[in-house]
Short mmCIF file of C-alpha atoms in Angstrom, two decimals:
data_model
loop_
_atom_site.label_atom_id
_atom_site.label_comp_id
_atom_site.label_asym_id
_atom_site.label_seq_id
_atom_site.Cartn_x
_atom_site.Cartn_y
_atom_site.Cartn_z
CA UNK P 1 3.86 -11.75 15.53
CA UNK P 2 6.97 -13.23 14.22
CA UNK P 3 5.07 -16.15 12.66
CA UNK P 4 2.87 -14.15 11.20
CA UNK P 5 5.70 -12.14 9.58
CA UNK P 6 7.10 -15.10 8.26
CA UNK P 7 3.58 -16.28 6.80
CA UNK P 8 3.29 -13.11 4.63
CA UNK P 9 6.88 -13.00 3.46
CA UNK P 10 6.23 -16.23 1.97
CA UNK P 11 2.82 -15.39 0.39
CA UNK P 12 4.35 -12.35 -1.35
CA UNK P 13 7.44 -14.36 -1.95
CA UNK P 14 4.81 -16.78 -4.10
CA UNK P 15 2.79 -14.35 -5.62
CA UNK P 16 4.77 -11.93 -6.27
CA UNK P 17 6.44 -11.81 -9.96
CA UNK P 18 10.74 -12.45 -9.82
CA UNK P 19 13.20 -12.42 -12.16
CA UNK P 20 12.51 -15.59 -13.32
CA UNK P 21 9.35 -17.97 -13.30
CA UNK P 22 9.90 -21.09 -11.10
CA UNK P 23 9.91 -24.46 -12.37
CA UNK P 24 7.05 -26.19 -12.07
CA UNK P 25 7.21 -30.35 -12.14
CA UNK P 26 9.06 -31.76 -15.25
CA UNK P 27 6.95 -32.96 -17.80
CA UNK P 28 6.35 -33.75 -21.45
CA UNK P 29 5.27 -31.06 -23.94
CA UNK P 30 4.90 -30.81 -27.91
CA UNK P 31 3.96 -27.95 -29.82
CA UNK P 32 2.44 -28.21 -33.02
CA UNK P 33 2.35 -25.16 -35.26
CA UNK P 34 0.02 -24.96 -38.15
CA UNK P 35 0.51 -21.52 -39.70
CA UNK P 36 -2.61 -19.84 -41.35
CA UNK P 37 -5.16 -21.75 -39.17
CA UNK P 38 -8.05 -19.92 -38.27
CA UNK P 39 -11.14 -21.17 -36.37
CA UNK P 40 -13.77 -20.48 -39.16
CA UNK P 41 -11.42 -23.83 -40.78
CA UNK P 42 -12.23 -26.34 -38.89
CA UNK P 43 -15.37 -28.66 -38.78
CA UNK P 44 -16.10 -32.27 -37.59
CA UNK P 45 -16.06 -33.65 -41.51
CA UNK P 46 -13.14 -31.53 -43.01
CA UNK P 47 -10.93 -31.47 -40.12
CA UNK P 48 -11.38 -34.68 -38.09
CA UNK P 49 -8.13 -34.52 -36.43
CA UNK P 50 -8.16 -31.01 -35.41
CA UNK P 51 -11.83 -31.46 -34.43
CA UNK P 52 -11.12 -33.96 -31.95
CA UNK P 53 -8.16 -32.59 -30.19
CA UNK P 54 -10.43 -29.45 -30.01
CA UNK P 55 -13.07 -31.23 -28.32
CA UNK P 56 -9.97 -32.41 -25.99
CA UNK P 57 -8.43 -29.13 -25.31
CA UNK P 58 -9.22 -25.99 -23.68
CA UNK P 59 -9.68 -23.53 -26.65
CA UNK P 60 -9.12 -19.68 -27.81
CA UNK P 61 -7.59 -16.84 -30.23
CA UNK P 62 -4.23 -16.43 -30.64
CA UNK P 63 -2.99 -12.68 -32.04
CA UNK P 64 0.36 -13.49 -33.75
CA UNK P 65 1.38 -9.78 -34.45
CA UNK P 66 4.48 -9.60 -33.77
CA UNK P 67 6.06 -6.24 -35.62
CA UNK P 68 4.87 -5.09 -38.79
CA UNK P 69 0.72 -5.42 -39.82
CA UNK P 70 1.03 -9.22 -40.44
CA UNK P 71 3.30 -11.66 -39.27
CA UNK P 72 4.76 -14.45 -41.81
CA UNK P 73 5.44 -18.26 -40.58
CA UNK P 74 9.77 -16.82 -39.80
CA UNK P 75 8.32 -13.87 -37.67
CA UNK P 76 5.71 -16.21 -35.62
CA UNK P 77 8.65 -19.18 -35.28
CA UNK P 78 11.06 -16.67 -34.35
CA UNK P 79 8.98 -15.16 -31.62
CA UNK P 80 8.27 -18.30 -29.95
CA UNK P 81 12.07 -19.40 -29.60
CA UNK P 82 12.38 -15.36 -28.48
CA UNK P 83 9.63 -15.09 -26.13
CA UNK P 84 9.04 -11.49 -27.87
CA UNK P 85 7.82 -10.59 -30.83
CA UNK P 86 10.46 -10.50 -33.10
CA UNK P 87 11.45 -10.48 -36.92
CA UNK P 88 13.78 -11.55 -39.00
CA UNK P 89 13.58 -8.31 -41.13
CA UNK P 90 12.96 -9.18 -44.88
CA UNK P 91 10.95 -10.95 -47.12
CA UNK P 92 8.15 -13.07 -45.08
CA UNK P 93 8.34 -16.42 -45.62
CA UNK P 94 9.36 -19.68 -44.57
CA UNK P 95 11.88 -20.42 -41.79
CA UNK P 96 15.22 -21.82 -43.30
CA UNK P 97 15.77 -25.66 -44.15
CA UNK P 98 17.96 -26.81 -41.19
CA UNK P 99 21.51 -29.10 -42.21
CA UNK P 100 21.95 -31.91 -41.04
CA UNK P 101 24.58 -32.37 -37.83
CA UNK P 102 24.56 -36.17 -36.20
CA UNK P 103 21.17 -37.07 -35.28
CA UNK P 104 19.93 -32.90 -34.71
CA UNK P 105 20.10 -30.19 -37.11
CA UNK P 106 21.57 -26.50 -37.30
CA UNK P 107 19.78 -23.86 -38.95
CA UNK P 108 21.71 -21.96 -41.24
CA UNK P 109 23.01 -18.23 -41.23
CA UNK P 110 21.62 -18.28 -37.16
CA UNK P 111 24.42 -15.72 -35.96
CA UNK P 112 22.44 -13.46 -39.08
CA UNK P 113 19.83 -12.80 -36.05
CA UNK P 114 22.23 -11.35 -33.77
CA UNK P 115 24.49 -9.54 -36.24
CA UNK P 116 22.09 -7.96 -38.71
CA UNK P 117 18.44 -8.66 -37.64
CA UNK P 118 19.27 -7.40 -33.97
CA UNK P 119 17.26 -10.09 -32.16
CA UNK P 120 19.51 -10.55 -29.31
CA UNK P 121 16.64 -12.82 -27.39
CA UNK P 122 16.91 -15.61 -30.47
CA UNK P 123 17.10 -19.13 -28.86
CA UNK P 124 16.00 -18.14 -25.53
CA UNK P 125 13.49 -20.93 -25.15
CA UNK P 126 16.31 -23.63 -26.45
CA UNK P 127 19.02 -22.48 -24.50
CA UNK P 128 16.32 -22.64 -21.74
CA UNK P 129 15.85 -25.93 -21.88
CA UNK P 130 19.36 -27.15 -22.27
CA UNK P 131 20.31 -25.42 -19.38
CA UNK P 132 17.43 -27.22 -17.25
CA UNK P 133 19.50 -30.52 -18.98
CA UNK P 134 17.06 -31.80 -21.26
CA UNK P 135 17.12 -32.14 -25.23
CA UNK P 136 15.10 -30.77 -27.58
CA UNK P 137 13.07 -32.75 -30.61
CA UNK P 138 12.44 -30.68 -34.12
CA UNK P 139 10.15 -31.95 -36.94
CA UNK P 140 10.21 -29.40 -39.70
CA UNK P 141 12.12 -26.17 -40.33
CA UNK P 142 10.04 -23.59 -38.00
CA UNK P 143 9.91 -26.10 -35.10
CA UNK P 144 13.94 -26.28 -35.39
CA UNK P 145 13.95 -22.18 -35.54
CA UNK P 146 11.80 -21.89 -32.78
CA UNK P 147 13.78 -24.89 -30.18
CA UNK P 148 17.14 -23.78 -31.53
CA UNK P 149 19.36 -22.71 -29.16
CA UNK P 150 21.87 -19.77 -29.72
CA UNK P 151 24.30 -21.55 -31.64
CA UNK P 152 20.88 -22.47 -33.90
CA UNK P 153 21.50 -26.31 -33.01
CA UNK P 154 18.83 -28.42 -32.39
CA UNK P 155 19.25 -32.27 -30.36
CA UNK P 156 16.88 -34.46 -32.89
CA UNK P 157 15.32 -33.16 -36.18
CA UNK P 158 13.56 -34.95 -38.60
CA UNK P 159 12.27 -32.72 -41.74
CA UNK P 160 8.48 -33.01 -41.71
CA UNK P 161 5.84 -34.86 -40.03
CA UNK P 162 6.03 -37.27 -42.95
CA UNK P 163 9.69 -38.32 -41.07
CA UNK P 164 8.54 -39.46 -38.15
CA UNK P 165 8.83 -42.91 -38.58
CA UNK P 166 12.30 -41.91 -39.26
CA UNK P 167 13.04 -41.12 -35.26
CA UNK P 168 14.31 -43.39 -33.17
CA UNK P 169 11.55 -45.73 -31.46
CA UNK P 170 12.60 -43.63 -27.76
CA UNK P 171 12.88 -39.93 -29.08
CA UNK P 172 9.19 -38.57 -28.33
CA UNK P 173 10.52 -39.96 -24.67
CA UNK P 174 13.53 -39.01 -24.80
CA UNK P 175 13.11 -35.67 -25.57
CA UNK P 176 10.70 -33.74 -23.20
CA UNK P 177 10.15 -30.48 -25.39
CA UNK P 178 9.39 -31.12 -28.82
CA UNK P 179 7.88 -28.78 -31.93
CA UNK P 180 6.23 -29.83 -35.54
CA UNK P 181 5.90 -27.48 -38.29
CA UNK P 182 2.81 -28.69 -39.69
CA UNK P 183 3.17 -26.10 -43.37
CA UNK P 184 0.71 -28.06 -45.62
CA UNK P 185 -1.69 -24.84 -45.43
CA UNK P 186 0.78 -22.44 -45.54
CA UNK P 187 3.02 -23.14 -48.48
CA UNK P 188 0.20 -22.92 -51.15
CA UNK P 189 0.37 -19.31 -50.33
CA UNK P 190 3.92 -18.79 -50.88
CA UNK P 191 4.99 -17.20 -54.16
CA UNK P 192 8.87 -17.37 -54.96
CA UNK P 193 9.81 -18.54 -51.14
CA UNK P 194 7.55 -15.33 -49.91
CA UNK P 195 3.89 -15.43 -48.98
CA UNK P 196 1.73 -13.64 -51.89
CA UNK P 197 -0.25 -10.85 -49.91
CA UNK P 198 -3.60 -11.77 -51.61
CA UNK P 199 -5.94 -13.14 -48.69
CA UNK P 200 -7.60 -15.25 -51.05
CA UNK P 201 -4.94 -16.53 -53.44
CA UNK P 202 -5.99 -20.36 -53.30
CA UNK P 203 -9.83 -20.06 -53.00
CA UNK P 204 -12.21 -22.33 -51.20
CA UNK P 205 -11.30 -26.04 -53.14
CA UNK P 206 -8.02 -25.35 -52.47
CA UNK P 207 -7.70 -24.21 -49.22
CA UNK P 208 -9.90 -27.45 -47.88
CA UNK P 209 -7.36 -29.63 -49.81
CA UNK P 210 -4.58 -28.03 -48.01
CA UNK P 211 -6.08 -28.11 -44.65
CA UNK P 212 -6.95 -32.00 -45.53
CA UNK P 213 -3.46 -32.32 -45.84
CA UNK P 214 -2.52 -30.13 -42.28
CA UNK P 215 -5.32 -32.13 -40.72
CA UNK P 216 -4.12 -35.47 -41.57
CA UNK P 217 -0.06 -34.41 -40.50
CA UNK P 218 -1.74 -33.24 -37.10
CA UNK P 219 -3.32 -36.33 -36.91
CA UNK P 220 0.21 -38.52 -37.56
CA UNK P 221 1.95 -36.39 -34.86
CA UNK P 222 -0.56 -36.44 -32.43
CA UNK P 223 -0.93 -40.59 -32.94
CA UNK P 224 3.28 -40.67 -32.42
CA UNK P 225 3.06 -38.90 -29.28
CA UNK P 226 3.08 -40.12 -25.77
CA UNK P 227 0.24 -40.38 -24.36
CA UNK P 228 0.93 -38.30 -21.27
CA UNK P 229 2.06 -35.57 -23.68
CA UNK P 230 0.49 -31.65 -22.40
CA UNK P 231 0.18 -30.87 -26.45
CA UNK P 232 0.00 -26.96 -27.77
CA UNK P 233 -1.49 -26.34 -31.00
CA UNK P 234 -0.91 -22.85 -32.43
CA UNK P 235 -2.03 -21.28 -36.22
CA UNK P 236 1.29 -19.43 -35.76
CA UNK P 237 1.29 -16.81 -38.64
CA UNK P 238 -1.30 -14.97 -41.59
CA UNK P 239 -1.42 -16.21 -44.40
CA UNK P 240 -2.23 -13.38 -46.53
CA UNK P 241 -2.17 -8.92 -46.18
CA UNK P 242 -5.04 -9.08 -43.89
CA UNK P 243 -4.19 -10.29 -39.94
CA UNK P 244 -6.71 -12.45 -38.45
CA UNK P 245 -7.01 -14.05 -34.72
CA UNK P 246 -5.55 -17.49 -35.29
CA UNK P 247 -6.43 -21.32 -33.44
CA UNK P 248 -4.97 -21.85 -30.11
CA UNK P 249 -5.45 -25.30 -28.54
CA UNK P 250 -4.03 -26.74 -25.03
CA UNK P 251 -4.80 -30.22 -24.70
CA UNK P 252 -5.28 -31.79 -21.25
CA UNK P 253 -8.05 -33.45 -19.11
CA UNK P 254 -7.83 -30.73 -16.74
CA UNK P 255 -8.79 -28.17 -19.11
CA UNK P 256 -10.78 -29.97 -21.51
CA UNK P 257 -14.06 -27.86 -22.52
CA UNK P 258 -13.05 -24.18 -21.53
CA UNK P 259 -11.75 -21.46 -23.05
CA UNK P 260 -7.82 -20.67 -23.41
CA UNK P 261 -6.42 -17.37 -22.19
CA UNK P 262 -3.75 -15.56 -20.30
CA UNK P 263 -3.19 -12.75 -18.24
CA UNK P 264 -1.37 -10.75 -20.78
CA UNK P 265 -4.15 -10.01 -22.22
CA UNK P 266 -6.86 -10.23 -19.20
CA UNK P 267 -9.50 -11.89 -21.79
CA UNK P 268 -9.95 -15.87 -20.66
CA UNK P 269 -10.48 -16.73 -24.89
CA UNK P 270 -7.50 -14.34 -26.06
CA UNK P 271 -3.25 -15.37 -25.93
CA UNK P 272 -0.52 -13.47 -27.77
CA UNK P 273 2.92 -15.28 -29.52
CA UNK P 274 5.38 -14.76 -26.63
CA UNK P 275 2.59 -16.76 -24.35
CA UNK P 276 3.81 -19.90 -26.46
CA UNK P 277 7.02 -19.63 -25.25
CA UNK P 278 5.87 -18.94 -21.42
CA UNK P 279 3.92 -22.00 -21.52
CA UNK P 280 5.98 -24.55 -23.59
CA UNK P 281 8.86 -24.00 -20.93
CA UNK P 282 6.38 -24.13 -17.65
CA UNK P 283 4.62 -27.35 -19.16
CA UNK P 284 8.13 -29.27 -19.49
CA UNK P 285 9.06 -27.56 -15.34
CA UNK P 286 11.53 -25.25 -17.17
CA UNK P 287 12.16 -22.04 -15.66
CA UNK P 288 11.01 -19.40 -17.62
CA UNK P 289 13.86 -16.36 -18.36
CA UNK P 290 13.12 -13.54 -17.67
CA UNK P 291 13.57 -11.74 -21.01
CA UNK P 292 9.82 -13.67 -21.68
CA UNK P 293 7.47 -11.06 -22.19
CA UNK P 294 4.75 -13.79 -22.14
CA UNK P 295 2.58 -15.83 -19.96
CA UNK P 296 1.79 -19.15 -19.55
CA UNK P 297 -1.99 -19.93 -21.07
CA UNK P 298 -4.36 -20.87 -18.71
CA UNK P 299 -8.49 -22.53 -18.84
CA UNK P 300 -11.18 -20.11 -18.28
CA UNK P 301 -14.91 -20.71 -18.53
CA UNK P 302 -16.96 -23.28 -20.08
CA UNK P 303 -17.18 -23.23 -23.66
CA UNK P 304 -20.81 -25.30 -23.95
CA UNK P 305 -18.98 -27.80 -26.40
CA UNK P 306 -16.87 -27.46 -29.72
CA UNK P 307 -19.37 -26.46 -31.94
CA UNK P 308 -20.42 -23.52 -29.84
CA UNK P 309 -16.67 -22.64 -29.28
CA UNK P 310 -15.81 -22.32 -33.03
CA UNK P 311 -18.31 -20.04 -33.79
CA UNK P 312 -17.52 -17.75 -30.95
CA UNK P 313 -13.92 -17.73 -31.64
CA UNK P 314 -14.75 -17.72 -35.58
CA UNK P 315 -17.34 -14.27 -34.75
CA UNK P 316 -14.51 -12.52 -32.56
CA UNK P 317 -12.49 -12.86 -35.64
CA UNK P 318 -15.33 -11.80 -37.97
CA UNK P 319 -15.81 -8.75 -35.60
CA UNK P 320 -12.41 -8.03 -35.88
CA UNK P 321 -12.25 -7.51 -39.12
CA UNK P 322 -15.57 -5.49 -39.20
CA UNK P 323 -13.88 -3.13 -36.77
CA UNK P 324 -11.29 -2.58 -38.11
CA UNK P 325 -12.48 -2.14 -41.82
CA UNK P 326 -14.97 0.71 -39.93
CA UNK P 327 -12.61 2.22 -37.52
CA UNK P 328 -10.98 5.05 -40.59
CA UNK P 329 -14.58 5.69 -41.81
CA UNK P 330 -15.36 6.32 -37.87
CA UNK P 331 -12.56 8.41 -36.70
CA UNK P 332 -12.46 10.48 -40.07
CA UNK P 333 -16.44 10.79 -39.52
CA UNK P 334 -15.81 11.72 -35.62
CA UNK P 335 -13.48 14.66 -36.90
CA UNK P 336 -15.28 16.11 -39.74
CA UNK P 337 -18.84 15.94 -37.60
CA UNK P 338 -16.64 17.77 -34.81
CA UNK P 339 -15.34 20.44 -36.76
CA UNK P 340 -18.17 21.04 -38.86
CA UNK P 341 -20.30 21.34 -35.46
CA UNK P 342 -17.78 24.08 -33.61
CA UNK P 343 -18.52 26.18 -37.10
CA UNK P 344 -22.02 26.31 -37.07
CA UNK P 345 -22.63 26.76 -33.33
CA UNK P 346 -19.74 29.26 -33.51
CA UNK P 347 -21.92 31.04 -36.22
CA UNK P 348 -25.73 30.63 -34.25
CA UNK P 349 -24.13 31.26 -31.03
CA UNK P 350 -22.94 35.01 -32.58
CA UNK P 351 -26.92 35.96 -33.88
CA UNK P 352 -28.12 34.23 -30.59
CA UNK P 353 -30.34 31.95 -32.29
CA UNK P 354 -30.44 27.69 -32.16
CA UNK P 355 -29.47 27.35 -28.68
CA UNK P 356 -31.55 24.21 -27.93
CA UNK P 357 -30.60 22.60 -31.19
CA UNK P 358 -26.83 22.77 -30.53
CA UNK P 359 -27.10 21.22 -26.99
CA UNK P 360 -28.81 18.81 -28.96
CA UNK P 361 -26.44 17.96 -31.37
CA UNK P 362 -23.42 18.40 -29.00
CA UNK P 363 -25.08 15.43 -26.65
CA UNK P 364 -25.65 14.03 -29.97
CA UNK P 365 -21.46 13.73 -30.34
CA UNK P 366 -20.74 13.46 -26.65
CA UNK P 367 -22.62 10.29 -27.12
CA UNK P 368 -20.39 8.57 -30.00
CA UNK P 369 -18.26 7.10 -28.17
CA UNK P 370 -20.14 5.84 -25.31
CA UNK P 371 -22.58 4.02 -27.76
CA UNK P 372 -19.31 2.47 -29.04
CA UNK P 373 -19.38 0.63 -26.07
CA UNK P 374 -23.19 -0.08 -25.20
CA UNK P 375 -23.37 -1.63 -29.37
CA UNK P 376 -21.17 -4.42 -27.57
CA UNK P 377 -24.02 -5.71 -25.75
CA UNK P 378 -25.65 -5.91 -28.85
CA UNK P 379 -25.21 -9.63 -30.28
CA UNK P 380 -24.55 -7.71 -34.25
CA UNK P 381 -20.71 -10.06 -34.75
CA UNK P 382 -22.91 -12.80 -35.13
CA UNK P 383 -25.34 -11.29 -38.13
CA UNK P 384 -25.55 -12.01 -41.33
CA UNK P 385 -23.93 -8.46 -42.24
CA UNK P 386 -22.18 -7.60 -39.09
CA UNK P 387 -20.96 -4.34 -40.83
CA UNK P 388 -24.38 -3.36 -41.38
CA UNK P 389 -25.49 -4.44 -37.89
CA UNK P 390 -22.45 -2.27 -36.18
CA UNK P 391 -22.97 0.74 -37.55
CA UNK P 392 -27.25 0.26 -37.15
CA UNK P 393 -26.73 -0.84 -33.40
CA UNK P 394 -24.08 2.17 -32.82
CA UNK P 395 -26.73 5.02 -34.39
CA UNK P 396 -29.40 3.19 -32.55
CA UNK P 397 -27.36 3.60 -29.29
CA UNK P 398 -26.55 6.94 -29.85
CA UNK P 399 -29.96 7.88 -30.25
CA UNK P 400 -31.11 6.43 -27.33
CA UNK P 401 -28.13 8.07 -24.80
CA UNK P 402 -29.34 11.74 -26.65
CA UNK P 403 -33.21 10.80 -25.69
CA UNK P 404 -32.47 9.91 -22.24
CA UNK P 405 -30.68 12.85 -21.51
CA UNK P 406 -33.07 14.80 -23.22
CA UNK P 407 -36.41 13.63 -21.91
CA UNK P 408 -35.06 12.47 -18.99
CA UNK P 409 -34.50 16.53 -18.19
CA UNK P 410 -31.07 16.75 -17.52
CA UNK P 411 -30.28 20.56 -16.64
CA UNK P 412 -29.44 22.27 -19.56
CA UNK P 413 -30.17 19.19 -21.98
CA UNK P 414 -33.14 20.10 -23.68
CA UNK P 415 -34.37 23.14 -25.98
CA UNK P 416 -34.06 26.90 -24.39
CA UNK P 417 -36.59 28.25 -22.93
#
């Protein structure tokens, strides 16, 4: 009996959640951050790079909301070194230029974040890894905002992917945690230091010159890495008004071919922003504090190969956005139909008259929003219109739910005797 005692302490001991995560075994991690990615970008021919670390990596959608409607390249940098989503509270834009200070950097105005921008949990995935005793490598402004500890100071920075070759010949080895700000696709956006709001201020030409350039700075970081690097790749912010489900990437034999999720969000090809955090510190066998609202990201099922990945994680996006261009027009619809329906059957219902026809019409409403579900197993995100092919599937779904229950004689369903 005792044995056995002992035998469950220690499996709820493991399972169960603590204060803090325990370390798992040390090892090397580097995050890349390209902010504005999006799956519908990539392709075999205009992204080689990205392609084939794809094709490498376990792959999904990564929601960078974080507090307001969309979050800018500060907010998404900010709330990985948080591990919540945070904000720096003005203008969005781009994550200060760090000084200089021996071979690291500082980031300027840091003790701003604590004093006016009340983010108390800045630098909790630096001062994380200090305290496990290991340094931290920066290439770019955001990476050095998001591996800053809380005095903002980073161990080794360089200023852009361009730099590497800068580094000392030992640093990628050195340094077990390491983050590039890959901002090629994000700064043609940016309008006096702050990103423009219009979704499609470059156009088509050039946004593929600009992801040209991301793809070939992805591709210079990834060849400067060790080659027993676990490498993150994250599309860490919008780019324009409209918020979109951005590129997540975790490269590894282990997971190569499946889909990337976490249990934050129970979906096995959706992650959130803090989740970066969670799983840059349990990739380099930091503990993980437990002010971390996220999760580390984890493989789920097969994908059936790159190509069919992208446009499944391209069409969640593109349903997405349907949804949520529809969802006022629904509700407002939902509310007018609802009201208008309690006036008329209040008025037959007083002369006695149209009994059958308002059962009728209240299955007819009882049945919106369980058609809102059943149009999901409808494959209309992948249509030509999808907008069209929503709201065709959803009346088609109602219409079926109000014929079953009518022919199918549910008491008190069909017309009055």
């Amino acid at each position: 009996m005792k044995r056995t005692l002992v035998a469950f302490a220690m499996l709820v001991s493991a399972l169960w959640p603590g204060t803090a995560q325990a370390a798992q075994p040390a090892g090397r991690v580097a995050l890349i951050g390209v902010p504005g990615l999006q799956w519908s970008d990539l392709g075999p021919d205009a992204t080689p790079n990205l392609w084939r670390l794809a094709g490498q990596s376990a792959v999904g959608s990564l929601s960078v909301r974080t507090v307001g409607k969309v979050t800018c390249p500060y907010d998404g940098w900010l709330t990985v070194s948080a591990g919540v989503r945070s904000s720096v509270g003005y203008g969005c834009g781009l994550p200060p230029t760090p000084e200089p200070s021996g071979a690291g950097a500082v980031v300027p105005g840091y003790d701003y974040l604590f004093r006016v921008a009340r983010q108390r949990n800045s630098g909790a995935l630096g001062e994380a890894v200090h305290a496990a005793g290991a340094c931290t490598l920066a290439v770019g402004p955001g990476a050095a905002l998001a591996l800053a500890d809380r005095r903002g100071a980073v161990d080794v920075y360089t200023p852009s992917p361009a730099n590497l070759p800068d580094l000392p010949a030992d640093a990628f080895t050195r340094c077990p945690v390491a983050a590039v700000d890959v901002d090629d696709l994000i700064r043609p956006y940016l309008a006096g230091g702050r990103l423009s709001g219009a979704e499609d201020a470059l156009g088509p030409d050039r946004r593929a010159r600009a992801l040209r350039d991301a793809d070939a700075a992805v591709g210079a970081v990834l060849a400067a890495l060790p080659p027993d690097t676990r490498v993150l790749l994250a599309g860490l912010s919008d780019h324009g008004d409209t918020p979109h489900l951005r590129v997540a990437m975790m490269r590894g034999a282990d997971v190569a071919g499946r889909f990337l999720g976490a249990a934050s969000t129970h979906r096995e090809d959706v992650t959130i922003l803090p989740d970066v955090t969670a799983t840059v510190l349990t990739a380099a066998g930091v503990p993980v504090p437990d002010t971390v609202i996220g999760v580390p990201w984890r493989a789920g099922g097969r994908t059936g190969g790159v190509g069919a990945a992208r446009d499944e994680l391209a069409g969640a996006d593109r349903a997405g956005q349907t949804i949520r261009n529809l969802s006022g027009v629904f509700f407002t619809s939902v509310a007018v139909l609802q009201v208008a329906f309690y006036l008329v059957a209040f008025l037959l219902m007083r002369r006695r008259r149209g009994t059958g026809a308002i059962r009728v019409a209240a299955l007819a409403l009882a049945a919106l929003p369980v058609s809102t579900y059943l149009v999901n197993l409808l494959p209309w995100r992948h249509a030509g219109a999808p907008a069209l092919a929503l709201t065709g599937g959803h009346r088609r779904q109602q219409v079926l739910v109000v014929e079953d229950l009518v022919l199918g004689g549910v008491p008190g369903a069909g017309p009055a005797p």
